[in-house]
mmCIF file of C-alpha atoms and ligand atoms in Angstrom:
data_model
loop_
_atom_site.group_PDB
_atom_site.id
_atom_site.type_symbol
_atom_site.label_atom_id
_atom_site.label_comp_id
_atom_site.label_asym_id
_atom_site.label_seq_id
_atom_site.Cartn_x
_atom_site.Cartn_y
_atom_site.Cartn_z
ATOM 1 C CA UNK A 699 -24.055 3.712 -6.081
ATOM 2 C CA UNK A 700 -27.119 1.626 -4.934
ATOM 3 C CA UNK A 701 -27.943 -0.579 -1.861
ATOM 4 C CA UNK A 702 -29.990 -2.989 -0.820
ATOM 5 C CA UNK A 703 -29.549 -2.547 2.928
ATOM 6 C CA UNK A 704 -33.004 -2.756 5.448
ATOM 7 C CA UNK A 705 -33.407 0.192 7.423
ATOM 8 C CA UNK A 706 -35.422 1.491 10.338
ATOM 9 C CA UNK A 707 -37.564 4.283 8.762
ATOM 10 C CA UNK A 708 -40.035 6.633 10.776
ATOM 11 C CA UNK A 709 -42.851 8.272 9.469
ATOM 12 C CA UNK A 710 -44.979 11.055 10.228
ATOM 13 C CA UNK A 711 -48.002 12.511 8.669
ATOM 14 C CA UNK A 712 -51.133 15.256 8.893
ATOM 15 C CA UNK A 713 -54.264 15.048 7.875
ATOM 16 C CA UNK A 714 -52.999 16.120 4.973
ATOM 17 C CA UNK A 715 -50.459 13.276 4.480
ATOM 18 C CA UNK A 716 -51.771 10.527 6.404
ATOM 19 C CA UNK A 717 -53.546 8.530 3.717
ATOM 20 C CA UNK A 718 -50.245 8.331 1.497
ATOM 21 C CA UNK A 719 -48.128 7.771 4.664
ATOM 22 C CA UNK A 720 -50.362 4.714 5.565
ATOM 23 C CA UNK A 721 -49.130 3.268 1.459
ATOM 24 C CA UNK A 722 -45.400 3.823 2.525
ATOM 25 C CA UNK A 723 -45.986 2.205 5.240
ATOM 26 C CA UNK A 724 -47.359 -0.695 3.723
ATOM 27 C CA UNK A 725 -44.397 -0.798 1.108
ATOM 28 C CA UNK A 726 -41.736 -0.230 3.560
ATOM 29 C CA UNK A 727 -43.054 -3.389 5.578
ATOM 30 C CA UNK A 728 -43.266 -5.037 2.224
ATOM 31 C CA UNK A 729 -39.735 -3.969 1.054
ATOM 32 C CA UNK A 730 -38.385 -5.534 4.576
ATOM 33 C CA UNK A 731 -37.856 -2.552 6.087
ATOM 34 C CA UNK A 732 -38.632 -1.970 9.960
ATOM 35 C CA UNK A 733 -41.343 1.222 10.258
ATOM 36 C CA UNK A 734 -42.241 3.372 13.612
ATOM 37 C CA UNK A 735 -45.125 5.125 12.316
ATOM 38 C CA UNK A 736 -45.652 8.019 14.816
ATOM 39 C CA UNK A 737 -48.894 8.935 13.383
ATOM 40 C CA UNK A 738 -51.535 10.188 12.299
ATOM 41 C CA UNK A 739 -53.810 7.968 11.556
ATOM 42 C CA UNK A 740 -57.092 9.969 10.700
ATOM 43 C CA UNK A 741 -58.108 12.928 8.673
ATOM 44 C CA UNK A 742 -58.284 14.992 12.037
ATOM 45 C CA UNK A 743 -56.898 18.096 11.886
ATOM 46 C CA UNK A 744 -53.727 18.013 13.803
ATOM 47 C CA UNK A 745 -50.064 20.863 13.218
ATOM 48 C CA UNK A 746 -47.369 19.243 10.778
ATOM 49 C CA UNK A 747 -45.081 20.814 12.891
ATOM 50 C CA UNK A 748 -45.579 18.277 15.961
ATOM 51 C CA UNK A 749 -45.385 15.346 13.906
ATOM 52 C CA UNK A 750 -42.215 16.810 12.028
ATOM 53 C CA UNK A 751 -40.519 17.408 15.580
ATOM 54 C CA UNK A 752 -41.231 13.943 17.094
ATOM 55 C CA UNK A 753 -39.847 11.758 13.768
ATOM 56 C CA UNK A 754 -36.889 14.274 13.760
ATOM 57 C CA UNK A 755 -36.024 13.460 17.361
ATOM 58 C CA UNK A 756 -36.381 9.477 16.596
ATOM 59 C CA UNK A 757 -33.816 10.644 13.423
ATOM 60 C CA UNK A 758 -31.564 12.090 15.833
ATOM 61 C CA UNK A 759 -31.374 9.901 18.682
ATOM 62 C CA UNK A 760 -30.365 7.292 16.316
ATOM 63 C CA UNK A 761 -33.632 5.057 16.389
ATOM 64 C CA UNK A 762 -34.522 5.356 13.017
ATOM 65 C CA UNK A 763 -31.920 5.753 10.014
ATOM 66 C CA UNK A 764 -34.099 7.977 8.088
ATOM 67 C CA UNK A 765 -37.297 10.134 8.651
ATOM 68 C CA UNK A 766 -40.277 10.649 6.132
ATOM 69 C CA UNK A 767 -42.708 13.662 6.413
ATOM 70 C CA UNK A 768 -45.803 13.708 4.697
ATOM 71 C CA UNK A 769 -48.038 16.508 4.839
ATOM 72 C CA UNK A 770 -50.254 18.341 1.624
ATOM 73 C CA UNK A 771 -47.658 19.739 0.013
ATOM 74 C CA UNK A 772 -44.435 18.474 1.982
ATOM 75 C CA UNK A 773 -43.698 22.149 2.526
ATOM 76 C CA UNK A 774 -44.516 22.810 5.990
ATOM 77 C CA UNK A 775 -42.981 19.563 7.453
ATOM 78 C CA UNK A 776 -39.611 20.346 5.418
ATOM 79 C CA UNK A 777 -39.801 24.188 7.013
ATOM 80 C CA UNK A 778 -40.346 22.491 10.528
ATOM 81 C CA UNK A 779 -37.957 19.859 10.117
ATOM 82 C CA UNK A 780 -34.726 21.438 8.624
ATOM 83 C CA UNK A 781 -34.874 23.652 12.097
ATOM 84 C CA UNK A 782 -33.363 20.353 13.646
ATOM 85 C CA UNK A 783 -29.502 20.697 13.942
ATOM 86 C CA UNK A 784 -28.529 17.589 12.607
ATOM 87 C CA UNK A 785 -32.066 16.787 10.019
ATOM 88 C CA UNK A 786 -30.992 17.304 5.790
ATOM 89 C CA UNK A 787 -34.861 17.278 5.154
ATOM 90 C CA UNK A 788 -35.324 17.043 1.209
ATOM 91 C CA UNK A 789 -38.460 17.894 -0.130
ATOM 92 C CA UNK A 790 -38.826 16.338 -3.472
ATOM 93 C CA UNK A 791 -41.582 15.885 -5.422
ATOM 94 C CA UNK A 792 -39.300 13.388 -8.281
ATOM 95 C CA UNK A 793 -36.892 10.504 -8.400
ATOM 96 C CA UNK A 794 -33.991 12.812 -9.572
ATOM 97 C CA UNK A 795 -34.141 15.093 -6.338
ATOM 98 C CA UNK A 796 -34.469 11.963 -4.142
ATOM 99 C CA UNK A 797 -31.137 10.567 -5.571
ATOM 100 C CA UNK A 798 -29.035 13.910 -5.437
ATOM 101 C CA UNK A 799 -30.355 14.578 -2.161
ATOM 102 C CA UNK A 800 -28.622 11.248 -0.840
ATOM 103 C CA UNK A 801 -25.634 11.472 -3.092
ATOM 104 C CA UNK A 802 -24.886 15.154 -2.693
ATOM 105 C CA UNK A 803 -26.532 16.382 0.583
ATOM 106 C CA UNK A 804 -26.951 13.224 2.498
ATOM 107 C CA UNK A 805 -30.596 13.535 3.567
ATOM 108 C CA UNK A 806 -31.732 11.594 6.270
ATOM 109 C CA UNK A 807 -35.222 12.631 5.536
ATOM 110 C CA UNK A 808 -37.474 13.096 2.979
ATOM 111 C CA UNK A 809 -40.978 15.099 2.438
ATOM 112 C CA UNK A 810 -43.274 14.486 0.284
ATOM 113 C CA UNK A 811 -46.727 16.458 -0.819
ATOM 114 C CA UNK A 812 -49.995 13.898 -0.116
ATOM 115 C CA UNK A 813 -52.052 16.366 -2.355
ATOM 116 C CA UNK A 814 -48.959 16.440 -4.927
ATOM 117 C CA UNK A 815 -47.911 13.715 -5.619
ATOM 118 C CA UNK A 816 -49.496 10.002 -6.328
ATOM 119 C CA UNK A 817 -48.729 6.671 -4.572
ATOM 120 C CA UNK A 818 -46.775 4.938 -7.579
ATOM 121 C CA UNK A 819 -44.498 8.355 -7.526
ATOM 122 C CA UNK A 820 -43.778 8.152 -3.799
ATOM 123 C CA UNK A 821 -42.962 4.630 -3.830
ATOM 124 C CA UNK A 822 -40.437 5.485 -6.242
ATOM 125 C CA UNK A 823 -38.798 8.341 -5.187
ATOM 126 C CA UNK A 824 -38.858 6.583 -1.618
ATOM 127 C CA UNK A 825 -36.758 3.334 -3.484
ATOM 128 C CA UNK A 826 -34.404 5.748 -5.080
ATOM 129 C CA UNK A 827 -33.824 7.606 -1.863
ATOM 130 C CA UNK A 828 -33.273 4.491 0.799
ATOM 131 C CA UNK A 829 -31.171 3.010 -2.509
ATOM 132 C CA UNK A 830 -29.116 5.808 -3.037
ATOM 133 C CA UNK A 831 -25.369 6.444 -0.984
ATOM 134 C CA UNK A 832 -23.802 9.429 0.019
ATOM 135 C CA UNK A 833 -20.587 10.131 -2.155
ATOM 136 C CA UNK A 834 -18.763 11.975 0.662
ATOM 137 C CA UNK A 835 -15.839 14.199 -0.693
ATOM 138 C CA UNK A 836 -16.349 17.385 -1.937
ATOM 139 C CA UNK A 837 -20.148 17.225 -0.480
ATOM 140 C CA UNK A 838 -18.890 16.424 2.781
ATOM 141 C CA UNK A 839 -17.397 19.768 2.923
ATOM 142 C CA UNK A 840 -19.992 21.571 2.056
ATOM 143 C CA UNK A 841 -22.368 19.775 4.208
ATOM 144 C CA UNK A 842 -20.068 20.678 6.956
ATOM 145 C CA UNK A 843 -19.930 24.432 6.047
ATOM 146 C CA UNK A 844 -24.057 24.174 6.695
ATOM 147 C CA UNK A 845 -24.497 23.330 10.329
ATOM 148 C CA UNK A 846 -20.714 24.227 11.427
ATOM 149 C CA UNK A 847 -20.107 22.034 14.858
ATOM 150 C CA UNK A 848 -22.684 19.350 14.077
HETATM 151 C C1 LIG B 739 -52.779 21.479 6.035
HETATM 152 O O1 LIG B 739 -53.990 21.908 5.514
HETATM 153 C C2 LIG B 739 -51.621 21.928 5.160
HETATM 154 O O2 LIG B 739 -51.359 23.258 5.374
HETATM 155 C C3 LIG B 739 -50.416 21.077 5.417
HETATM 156 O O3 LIG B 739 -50.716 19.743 5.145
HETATM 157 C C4 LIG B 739 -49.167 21.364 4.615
HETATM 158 O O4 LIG B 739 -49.450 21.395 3.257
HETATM 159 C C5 LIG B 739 -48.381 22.532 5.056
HETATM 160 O O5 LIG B 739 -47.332 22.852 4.513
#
């Protein structure tokens, strides 16, 4: 099942990420969607981790609808972020993953590999993702059985 709903989407980046983060930033403003891009915005070298904690919280407190990590290899920001109680942080390097991970697991955030993965590949697995509903049912269930009280 597909949508074509605008969402608020936060982003968050290292040096590693920061250069393809700036291009889904770009298309999400271009796709009508509403972006807080919490940085960063140079090739500095700054900790995945804080960036990862900071678009998580925004996630959580119900600012943004859904969270996108960027880093080199959208490892470290997936580690950092599925600590969250609360963040299904899907790092997925192909369209396929991106639309299971919404229909099956209900992501609310995705992370993605800067040195991975190219710009025309992000912007679609980004699409699929924000396009893509949650099935509920049997997934539901087992989502539940993952964070038990959340
Ligand atoms: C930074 O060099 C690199 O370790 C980081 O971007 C990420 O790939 C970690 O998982």
């Amino acid at each position: 099942m597909t949508n074509q709903i605008k969402f608020t989407v936060a982003l968050g980046a290292d040096h590693g990420g920061f250069k393809l983060k700036d291009a889904l930033a770009e298309w999400l403003r271009k796709a009508g969607h509403e972006v807080r891009d919490f940085g960063t915005h140079s090739t500095d070298s700054v900790d995945y981790p804080d960036l990862a904690h900071v678009v998580c919280n925004s996630v959580l407190s119900g600012e943004s609808r859904f969270g996108v990590l960027v880093c080199g290899t959208g490892l470290g920001m997936s580690y950092a972020a599925n600590r969250h109680a609360g963040i299904r942080c899907a790092m997925v390097n192909e369209t396929t993953s991106a639309r299971l991970a919404r229909q099956h697991n209900d992501a609310n955030m995705l992370s993605l590999g800067g040195r991975m993965i190219g710009e025309e590949a992000a912007f679609d697995i980004l699409a699929t993702f924000l396009a893509t509903e949650f099935e509920g049912g049997r997934h539901q269930r087992r989502i539940a059985k993952i964070e038990p009280g959340v």
